[in-house]
PDB file of C-alpha atoms in Angstrom:
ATOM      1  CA  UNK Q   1     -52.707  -6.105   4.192  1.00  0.00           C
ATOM      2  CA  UNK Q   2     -53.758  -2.725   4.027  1.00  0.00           C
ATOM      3  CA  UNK Q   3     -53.262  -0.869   0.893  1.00  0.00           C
ATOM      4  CA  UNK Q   4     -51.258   1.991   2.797  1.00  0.00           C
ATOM      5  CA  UNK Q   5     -48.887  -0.407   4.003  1.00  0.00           C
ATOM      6  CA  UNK Q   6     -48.574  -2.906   0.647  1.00  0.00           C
ATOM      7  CA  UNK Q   7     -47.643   0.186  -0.889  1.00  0.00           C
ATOM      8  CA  UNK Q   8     -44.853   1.367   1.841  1.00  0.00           C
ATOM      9  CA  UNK Q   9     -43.256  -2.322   1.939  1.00  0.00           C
ATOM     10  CA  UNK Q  10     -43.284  -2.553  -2.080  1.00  0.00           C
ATOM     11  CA  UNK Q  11     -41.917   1.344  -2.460  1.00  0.00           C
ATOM     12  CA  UNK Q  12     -39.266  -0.141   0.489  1.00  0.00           C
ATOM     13  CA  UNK Q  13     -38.184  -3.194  -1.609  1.00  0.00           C
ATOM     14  CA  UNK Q  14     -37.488  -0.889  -4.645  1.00  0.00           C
ATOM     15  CA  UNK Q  15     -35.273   1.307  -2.942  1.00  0.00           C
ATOM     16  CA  UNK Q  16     -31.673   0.007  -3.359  1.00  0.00           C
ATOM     17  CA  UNK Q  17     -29.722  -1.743  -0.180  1.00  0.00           C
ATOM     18  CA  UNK Q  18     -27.226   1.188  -0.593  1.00  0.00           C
ATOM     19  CA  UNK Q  19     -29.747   3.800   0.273  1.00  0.00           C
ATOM     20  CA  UNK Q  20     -32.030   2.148   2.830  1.00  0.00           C
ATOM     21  CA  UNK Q  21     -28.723   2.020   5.314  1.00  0.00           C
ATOM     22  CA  UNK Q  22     -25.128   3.065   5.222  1.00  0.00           C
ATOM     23  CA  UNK Q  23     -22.372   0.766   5.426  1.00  0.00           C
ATOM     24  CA  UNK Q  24     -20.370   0.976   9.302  1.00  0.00           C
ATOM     25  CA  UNK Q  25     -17.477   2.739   8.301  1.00  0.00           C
ATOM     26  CA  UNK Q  26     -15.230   0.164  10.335  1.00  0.00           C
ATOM     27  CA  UNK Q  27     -16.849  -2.659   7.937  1.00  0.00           C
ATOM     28  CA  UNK Q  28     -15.806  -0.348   5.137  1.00  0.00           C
ATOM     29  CA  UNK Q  29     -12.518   0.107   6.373  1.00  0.00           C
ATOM     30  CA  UNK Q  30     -12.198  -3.798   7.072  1.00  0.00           C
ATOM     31  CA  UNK Q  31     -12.912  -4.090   3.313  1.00  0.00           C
ATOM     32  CA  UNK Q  32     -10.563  -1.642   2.215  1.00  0.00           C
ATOM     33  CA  UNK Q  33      -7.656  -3.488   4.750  1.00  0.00           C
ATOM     34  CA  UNK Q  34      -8.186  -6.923   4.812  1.00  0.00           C
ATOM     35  CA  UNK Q  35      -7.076  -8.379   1.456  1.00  0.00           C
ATOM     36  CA  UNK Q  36      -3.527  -6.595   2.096  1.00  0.00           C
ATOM     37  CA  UNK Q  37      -3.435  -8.066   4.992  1.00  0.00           C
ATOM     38  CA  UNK Q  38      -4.571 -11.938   4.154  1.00  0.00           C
ATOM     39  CA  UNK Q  39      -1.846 -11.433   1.223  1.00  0.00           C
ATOM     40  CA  UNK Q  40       0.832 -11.521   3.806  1.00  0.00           C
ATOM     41  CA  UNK Q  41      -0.982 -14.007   6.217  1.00  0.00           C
ATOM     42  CA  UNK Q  42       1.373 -16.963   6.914  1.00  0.00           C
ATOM     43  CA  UNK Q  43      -1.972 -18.889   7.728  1.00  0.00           C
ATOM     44  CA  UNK Q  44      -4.178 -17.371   5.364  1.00  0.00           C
ATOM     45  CA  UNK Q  45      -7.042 -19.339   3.664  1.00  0.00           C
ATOM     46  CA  UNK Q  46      -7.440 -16.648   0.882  1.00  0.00           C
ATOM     47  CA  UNK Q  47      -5.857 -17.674  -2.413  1.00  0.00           C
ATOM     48  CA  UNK Q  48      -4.831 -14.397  -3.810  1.00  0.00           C
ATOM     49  CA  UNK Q  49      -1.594 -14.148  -2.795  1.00  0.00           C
ATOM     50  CA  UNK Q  50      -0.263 -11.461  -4.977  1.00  0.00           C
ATOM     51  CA  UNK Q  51      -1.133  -7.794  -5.793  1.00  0.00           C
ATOM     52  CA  UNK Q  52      -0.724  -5.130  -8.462  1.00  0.00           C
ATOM     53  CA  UNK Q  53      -0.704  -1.685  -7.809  1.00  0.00           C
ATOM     54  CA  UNK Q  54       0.034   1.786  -9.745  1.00  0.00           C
ATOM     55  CA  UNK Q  55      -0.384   4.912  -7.904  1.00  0.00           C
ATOM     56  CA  UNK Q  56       0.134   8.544  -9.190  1.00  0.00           C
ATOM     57  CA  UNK Q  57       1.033  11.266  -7.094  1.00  0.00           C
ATOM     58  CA  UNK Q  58      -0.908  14.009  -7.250  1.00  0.00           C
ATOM     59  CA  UNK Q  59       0.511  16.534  -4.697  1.00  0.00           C
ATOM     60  CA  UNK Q  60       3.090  16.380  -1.990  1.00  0.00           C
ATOM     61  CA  UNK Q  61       5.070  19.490   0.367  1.00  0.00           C
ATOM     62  CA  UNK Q  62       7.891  20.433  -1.280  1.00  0.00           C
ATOM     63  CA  UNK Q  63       7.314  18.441  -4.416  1.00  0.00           C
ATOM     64  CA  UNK Q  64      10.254  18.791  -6.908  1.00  0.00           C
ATOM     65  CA  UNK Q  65       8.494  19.989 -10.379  1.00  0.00           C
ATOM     66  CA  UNK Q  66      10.068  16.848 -12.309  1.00  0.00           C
ATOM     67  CA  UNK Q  67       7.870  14.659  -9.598  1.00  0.00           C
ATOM     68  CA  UNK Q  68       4.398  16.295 -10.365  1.00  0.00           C
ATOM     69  CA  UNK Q  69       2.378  13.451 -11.699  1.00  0.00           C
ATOM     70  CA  UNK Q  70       4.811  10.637 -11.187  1.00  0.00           C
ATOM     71  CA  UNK Q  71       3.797   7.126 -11.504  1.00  0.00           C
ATOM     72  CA  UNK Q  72       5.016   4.340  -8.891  1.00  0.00           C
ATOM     73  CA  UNK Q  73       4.474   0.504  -9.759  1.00  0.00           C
ATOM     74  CA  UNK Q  74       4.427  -2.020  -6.948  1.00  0.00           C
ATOM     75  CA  UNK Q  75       4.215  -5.803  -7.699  1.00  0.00           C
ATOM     76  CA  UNK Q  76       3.969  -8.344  -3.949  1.00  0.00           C
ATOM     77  CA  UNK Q  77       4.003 -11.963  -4.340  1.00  0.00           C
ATOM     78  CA  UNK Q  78       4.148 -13.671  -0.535  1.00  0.00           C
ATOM     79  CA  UNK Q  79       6.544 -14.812   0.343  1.00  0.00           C
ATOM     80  CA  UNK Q  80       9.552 -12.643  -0.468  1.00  0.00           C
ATOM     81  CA  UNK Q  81       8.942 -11.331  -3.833  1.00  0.00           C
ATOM     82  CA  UNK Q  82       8.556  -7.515  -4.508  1.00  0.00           C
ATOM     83  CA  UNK Q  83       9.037  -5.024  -7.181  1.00  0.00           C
ATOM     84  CA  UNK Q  84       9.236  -1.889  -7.057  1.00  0.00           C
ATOM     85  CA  UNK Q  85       9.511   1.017  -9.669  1.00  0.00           C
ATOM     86  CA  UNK Q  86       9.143   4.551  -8.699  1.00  0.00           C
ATOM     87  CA  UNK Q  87      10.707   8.156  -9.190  1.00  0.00           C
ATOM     88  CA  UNK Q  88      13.673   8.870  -7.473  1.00  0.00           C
ATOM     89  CA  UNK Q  89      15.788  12.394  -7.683  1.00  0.00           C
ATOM     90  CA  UNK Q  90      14.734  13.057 -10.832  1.00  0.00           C
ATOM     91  CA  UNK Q  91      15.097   9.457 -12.247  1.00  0.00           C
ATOM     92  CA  UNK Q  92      12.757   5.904 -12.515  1.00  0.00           C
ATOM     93  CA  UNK Q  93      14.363   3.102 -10.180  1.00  0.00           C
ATOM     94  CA  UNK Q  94      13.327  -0.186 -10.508  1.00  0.00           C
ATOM     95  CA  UNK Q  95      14.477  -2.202  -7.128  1.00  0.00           C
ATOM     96  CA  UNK Q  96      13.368  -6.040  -7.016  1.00  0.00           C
ATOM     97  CA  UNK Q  97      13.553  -8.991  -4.712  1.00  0.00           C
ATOM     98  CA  UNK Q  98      12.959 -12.187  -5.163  1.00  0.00           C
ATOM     99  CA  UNK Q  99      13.648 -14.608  -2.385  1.00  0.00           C
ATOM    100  CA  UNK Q 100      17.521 -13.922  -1.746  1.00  0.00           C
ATOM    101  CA  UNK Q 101      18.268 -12.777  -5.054  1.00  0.00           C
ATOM    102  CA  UNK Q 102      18.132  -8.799  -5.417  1.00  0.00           C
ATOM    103  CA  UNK Q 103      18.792  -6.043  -8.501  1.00  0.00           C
ATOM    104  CA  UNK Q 104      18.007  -2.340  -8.548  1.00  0.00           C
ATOM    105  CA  UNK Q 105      17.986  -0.428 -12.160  1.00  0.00           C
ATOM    106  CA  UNK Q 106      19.752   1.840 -13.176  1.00  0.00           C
ATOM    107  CA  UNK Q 107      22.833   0.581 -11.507  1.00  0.00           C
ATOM    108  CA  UNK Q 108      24.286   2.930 -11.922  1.00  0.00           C
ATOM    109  CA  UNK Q 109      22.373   5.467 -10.122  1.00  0.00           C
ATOM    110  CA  UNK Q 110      21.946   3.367  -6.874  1.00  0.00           C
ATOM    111  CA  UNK Q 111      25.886   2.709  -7.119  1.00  0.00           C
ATOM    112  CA  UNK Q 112      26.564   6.480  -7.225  1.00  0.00           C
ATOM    113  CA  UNK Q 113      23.404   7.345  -3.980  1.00  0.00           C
ATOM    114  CA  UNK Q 114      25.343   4.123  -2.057  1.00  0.00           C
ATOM    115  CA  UNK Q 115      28.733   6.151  -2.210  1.00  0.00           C
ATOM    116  CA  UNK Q 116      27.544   9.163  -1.227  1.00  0.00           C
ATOM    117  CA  UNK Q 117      25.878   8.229   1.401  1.00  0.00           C
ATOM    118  CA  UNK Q 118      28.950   6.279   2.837  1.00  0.00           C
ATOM    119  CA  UNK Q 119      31.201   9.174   1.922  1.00  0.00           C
ATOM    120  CA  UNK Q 120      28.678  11.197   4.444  1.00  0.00           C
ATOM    121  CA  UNK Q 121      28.768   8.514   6.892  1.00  0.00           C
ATOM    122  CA  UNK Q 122      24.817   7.670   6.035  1.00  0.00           C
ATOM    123  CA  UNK Q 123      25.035   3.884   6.133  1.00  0.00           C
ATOM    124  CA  UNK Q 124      24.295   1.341   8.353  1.00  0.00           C
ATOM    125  CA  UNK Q 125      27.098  -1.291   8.982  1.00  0.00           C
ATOM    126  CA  UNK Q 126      27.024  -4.307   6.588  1.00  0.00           C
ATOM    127  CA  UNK Q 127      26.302  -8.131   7.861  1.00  0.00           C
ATOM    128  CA  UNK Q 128      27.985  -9.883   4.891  1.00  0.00           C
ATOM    129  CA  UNK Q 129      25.480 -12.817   6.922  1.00  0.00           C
ATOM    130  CA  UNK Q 130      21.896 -10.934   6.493  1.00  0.00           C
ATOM    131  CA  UNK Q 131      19.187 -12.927   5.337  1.00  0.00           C
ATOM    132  CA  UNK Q 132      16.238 -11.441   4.150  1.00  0.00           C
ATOM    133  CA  UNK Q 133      13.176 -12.900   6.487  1.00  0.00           C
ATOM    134  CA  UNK Q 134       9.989 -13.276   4.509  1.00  0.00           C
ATOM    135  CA  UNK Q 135       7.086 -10.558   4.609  1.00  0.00           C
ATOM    136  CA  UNK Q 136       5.440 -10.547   8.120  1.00  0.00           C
ATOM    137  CA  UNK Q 137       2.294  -8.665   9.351  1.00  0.00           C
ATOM    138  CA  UNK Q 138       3.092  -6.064  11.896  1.00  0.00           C
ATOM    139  CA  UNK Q 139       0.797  -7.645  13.962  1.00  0.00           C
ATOM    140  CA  UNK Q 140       0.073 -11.241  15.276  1.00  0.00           C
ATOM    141  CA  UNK Q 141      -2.350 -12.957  12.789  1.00  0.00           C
ATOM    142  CA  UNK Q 142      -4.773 -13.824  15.605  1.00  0.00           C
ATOM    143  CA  UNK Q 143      -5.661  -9.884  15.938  1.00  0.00           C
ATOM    144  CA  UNK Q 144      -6.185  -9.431  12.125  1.00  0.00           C
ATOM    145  CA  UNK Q 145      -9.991  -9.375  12.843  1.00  0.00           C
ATOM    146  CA  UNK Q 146      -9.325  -6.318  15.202  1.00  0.00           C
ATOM    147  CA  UNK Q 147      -7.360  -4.365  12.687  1.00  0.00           C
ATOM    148  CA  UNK Q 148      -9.712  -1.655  11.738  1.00  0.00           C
ATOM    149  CA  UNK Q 149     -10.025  -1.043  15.927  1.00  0.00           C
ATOM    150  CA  UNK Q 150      -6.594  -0.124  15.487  1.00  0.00           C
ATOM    151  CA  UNK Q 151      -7.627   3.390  14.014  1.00  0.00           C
ATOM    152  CA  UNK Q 152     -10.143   5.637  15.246  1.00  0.00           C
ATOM    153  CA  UNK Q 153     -12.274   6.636  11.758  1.00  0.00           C
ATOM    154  CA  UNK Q 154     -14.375   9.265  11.343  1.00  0.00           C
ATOM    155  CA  UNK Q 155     -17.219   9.160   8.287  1.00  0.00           C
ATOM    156  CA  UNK Q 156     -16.400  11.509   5.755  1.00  0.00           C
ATOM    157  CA  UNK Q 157     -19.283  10.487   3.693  1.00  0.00           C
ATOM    158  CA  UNK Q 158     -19.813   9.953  -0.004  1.00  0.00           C
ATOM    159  CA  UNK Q 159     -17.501  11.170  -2.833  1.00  0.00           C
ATOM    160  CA  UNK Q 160     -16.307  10.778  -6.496  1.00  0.00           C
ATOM    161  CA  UNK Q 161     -12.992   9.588  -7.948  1.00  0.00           C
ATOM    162  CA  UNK Q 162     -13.238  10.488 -11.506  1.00  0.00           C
ATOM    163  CA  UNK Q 163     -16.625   8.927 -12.398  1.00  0.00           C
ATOM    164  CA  UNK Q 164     -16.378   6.300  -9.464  1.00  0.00           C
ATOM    165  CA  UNK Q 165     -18.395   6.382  -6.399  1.00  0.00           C
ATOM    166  CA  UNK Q 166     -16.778   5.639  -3.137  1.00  0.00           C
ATOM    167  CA  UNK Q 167     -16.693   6.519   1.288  1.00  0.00           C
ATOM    168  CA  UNK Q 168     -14.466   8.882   2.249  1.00  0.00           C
ATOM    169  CA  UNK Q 169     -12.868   8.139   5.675  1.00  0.00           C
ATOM    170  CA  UNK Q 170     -10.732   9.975   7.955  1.00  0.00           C
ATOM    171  CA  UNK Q 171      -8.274   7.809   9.941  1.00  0.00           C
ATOM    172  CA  UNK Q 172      -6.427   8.531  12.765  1.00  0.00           C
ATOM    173  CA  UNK Q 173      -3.956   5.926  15.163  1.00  0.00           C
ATOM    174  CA  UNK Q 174      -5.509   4.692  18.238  1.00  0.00           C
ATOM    175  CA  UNK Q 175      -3.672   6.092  21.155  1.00  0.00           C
ATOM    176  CA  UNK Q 176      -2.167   3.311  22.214  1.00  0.00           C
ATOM    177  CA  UNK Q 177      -0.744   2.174  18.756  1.00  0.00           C
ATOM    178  CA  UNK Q 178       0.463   6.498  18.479  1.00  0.00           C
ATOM    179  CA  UNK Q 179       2.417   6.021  21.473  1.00  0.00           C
ATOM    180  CA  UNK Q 180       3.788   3.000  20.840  1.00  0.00           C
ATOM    181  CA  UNK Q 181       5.058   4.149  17.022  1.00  0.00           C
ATOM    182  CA  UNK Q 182       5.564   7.590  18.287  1.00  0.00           C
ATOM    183  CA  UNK Q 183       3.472   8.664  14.813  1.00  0.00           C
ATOM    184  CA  UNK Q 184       2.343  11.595  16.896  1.00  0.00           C
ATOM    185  CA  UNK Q 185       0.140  13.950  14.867  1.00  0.00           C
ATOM    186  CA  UNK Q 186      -0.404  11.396  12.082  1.00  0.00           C
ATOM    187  CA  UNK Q 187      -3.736  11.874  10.221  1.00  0.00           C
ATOM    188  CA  UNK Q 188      -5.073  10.413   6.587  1.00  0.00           C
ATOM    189  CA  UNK Q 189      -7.997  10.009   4.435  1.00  0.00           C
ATOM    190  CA  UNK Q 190      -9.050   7.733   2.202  1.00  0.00           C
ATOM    191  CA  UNK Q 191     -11.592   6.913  -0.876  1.00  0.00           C
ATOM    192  CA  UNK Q 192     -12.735   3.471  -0.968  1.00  0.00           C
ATOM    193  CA  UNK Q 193     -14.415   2.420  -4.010  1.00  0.00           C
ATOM    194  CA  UNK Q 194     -16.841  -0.425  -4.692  1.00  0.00           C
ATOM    195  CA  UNK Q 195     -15.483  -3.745  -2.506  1.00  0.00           C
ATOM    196  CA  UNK Q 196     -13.319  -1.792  -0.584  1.00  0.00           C
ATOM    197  CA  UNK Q 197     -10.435  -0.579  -3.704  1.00  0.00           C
ATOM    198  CA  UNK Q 198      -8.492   2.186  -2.659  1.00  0.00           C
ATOM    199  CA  UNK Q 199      -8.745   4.821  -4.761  1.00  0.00           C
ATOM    200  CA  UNK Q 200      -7.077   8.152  -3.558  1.00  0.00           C
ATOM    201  CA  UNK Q 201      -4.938   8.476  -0.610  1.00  0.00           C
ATOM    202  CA  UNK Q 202      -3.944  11.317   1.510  1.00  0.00           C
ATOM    203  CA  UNK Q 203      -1.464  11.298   4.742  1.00  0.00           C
ATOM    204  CA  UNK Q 204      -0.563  14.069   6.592  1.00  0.00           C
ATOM    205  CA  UNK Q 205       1.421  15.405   9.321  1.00  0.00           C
ATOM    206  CA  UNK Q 206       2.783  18.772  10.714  1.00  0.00           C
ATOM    207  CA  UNK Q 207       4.166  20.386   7.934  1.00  0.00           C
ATOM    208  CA  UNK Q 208       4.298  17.715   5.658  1.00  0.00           C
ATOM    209  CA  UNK Q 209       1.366  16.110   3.244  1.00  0.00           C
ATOM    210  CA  UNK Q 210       0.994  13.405   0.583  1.00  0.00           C
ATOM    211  CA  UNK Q 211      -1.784  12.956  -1.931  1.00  0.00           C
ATOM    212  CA  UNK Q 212      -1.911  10.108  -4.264  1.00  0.00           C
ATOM    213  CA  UNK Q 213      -4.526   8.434  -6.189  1.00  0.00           C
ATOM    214  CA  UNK Q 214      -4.824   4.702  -7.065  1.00  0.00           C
ATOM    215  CA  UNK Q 215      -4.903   3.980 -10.727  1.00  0.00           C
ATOM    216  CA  UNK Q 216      -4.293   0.118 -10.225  1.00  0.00           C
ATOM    217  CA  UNK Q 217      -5.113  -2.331  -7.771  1.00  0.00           C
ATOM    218  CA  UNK Q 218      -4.943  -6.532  -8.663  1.00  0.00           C
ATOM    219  CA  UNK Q 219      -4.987  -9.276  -6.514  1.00  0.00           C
ATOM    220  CA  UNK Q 220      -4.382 -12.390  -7.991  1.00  0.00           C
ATOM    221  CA  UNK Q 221      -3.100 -15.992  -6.966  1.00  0.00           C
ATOM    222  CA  UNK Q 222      -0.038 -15.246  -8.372  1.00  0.00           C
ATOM    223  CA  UNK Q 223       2.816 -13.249 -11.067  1.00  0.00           C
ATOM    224  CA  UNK Q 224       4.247 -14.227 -14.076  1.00  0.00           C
ATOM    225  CA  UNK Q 225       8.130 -15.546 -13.476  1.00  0.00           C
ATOM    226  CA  UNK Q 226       9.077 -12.737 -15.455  1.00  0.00           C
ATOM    227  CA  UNK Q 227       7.893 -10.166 -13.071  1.00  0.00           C
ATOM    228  CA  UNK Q 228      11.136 -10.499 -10.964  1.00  0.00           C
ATOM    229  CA  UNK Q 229      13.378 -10.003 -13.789  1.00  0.00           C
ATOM    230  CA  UNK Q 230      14.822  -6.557 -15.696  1.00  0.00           C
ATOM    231  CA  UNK Q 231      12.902  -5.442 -18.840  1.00  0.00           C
ATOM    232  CA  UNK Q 232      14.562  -5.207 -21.871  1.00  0.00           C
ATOM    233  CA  UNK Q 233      15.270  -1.698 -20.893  1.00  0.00           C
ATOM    234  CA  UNK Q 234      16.458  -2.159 -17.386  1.00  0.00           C
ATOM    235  CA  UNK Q 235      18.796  -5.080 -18.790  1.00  0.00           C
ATOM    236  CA  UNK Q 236      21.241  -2.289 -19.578  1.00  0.00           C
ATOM    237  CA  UNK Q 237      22.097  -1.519 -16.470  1.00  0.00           C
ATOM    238  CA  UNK Q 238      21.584  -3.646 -13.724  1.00  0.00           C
ATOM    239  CA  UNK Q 239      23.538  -3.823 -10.221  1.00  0.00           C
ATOM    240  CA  UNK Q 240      22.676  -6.775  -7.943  1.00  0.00           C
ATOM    241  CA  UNK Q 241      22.737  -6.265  -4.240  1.00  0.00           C
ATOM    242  CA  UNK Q 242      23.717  -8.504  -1.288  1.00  0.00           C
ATOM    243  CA  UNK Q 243      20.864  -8.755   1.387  1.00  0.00           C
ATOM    244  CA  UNK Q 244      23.063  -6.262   3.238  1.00  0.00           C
ATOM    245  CA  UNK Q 245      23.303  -3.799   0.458  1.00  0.00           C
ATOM    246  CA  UNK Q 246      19.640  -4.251  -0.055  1.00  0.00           C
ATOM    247  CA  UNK Q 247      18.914  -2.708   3.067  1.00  0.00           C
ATOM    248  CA  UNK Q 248      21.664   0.092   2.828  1.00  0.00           C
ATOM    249  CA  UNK Q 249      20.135   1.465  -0.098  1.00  0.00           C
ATOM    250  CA  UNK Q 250      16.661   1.127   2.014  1.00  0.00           C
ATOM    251  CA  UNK Q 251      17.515   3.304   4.579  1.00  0.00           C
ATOM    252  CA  UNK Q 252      18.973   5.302   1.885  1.00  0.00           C
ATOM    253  CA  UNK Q 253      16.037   5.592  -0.075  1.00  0.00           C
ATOM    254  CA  UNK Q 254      13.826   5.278   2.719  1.00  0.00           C
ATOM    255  CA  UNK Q 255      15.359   7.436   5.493  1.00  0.00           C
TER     256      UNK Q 255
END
């Protein structure tokens, strides 16, 4: 071989993978969107079957100053487990499932945002018959493989989260998928750090925008039993909810 060309290939081989060619940002998006989405796969080979996450927001339209910098805390175990602890008018509110059995803490608190919203005529009728299905995928299992084609995702190259490296990409709804949500005018970016973590999030829409950034994010096979039950500090104040009062304080929460 040629001297020139031994020493192109060897100066080649010493330059690292991530710099000879950049990663398809529908591969990176695939990364960033797949274990979410085998965790809630009925059929899913993938053993992790539980998540972690923390989340801080960092800005939001409109945000009340007792908000700026609060922490949420999400625990997932499939099939019908979920935690939930999060900021709400001014106060933490811890709401957790588990199978049919259901809490939120302070009691209190939900008790007294329950009222009001009946007073006002804000809740949905109560089946004293609801079930709680398990977690399902919005979309049929089959199509998981096409679910980064159901954004259009624009490279927003390379960034830093604190002192981690990641791809920034802009996301958008496909058309058809915008229509059929009516999520007209929806836009977001994300970071995704090394094998695809999410580390800051931003959603926006006419008049309205959400920034939060990813402090915590843990898959694992499963959570401890005690995951699903009150703290010593949430014991204190506990109200447990029918399935039908579980989802009038959703919509209530979650308008």
């Amino acid at each position: 071989m040629p001297p020139l060309r031994l020493f192109a290939l060897t100066a080649l081989l010493l330059v690292p993978p991530a710099a000879r060619a950049v990663e398809n940002k529908y591969d990176v998006l695939a990364k960033l969107l797949m274990p979410f989405a085998s965790l809630l796969s009925e059929n899913s080979r993938n053993a992790q079957r539980a998540v972690r996450l923390t989340a801080q927001l960092e800005t939001m339209t409109n945000l009340p100053p007792a908000l700026a910098g609060a922490r949420a805390e999400l625990a997932l175990e499939y099939p019908d487990k979920l935690r939930l602890r999060g900021p709400v008018l001014g106060e933490t509110l811890t709401i957790c499932r588990d199978g049919q059995k259901l809490w939120v803490s302070p009691g209190s608190k939900a008790a007294a945002l329950l009222q009001l919203a009946a007073a006002d005529k804000r809740l949905p009728p109560a089946d004293p018959k609801a079930r709680l299905a398990p977690f399902r995928l919005p979309v049929p299992e089959k199509q998981l493989v096409f679910l980064p084609a159901l954004f259009r995702v624009e490279d927003g190259g390379r960034d830093l989260v604190g002192d981690r490296e990641c791809r920034v990409l802009g996301l958008q709804l496909a058309p058809e998928l915008e229509q059929s949500l009516k999520a007209g005018g929806w836009s977001g970016r994300v970071w995704v750090g090394e094998k695809g973590a999410p580390l800051r999030l931003i959603v926006e829409q006419p008049g309205w925008e959400i920034a939060v950034r990813f402090e915590r994010v843990e898959f694992s096979k499963s959570l401890p039993p005690s995951t699903w039950q009150p703290d010593a500090a949430e014991s204190a104040d506990v109200l447990k909810l029918t399935p039908a009062q579980y989802q009038q304080l959703l919509s209530v929460l979650l308008p």
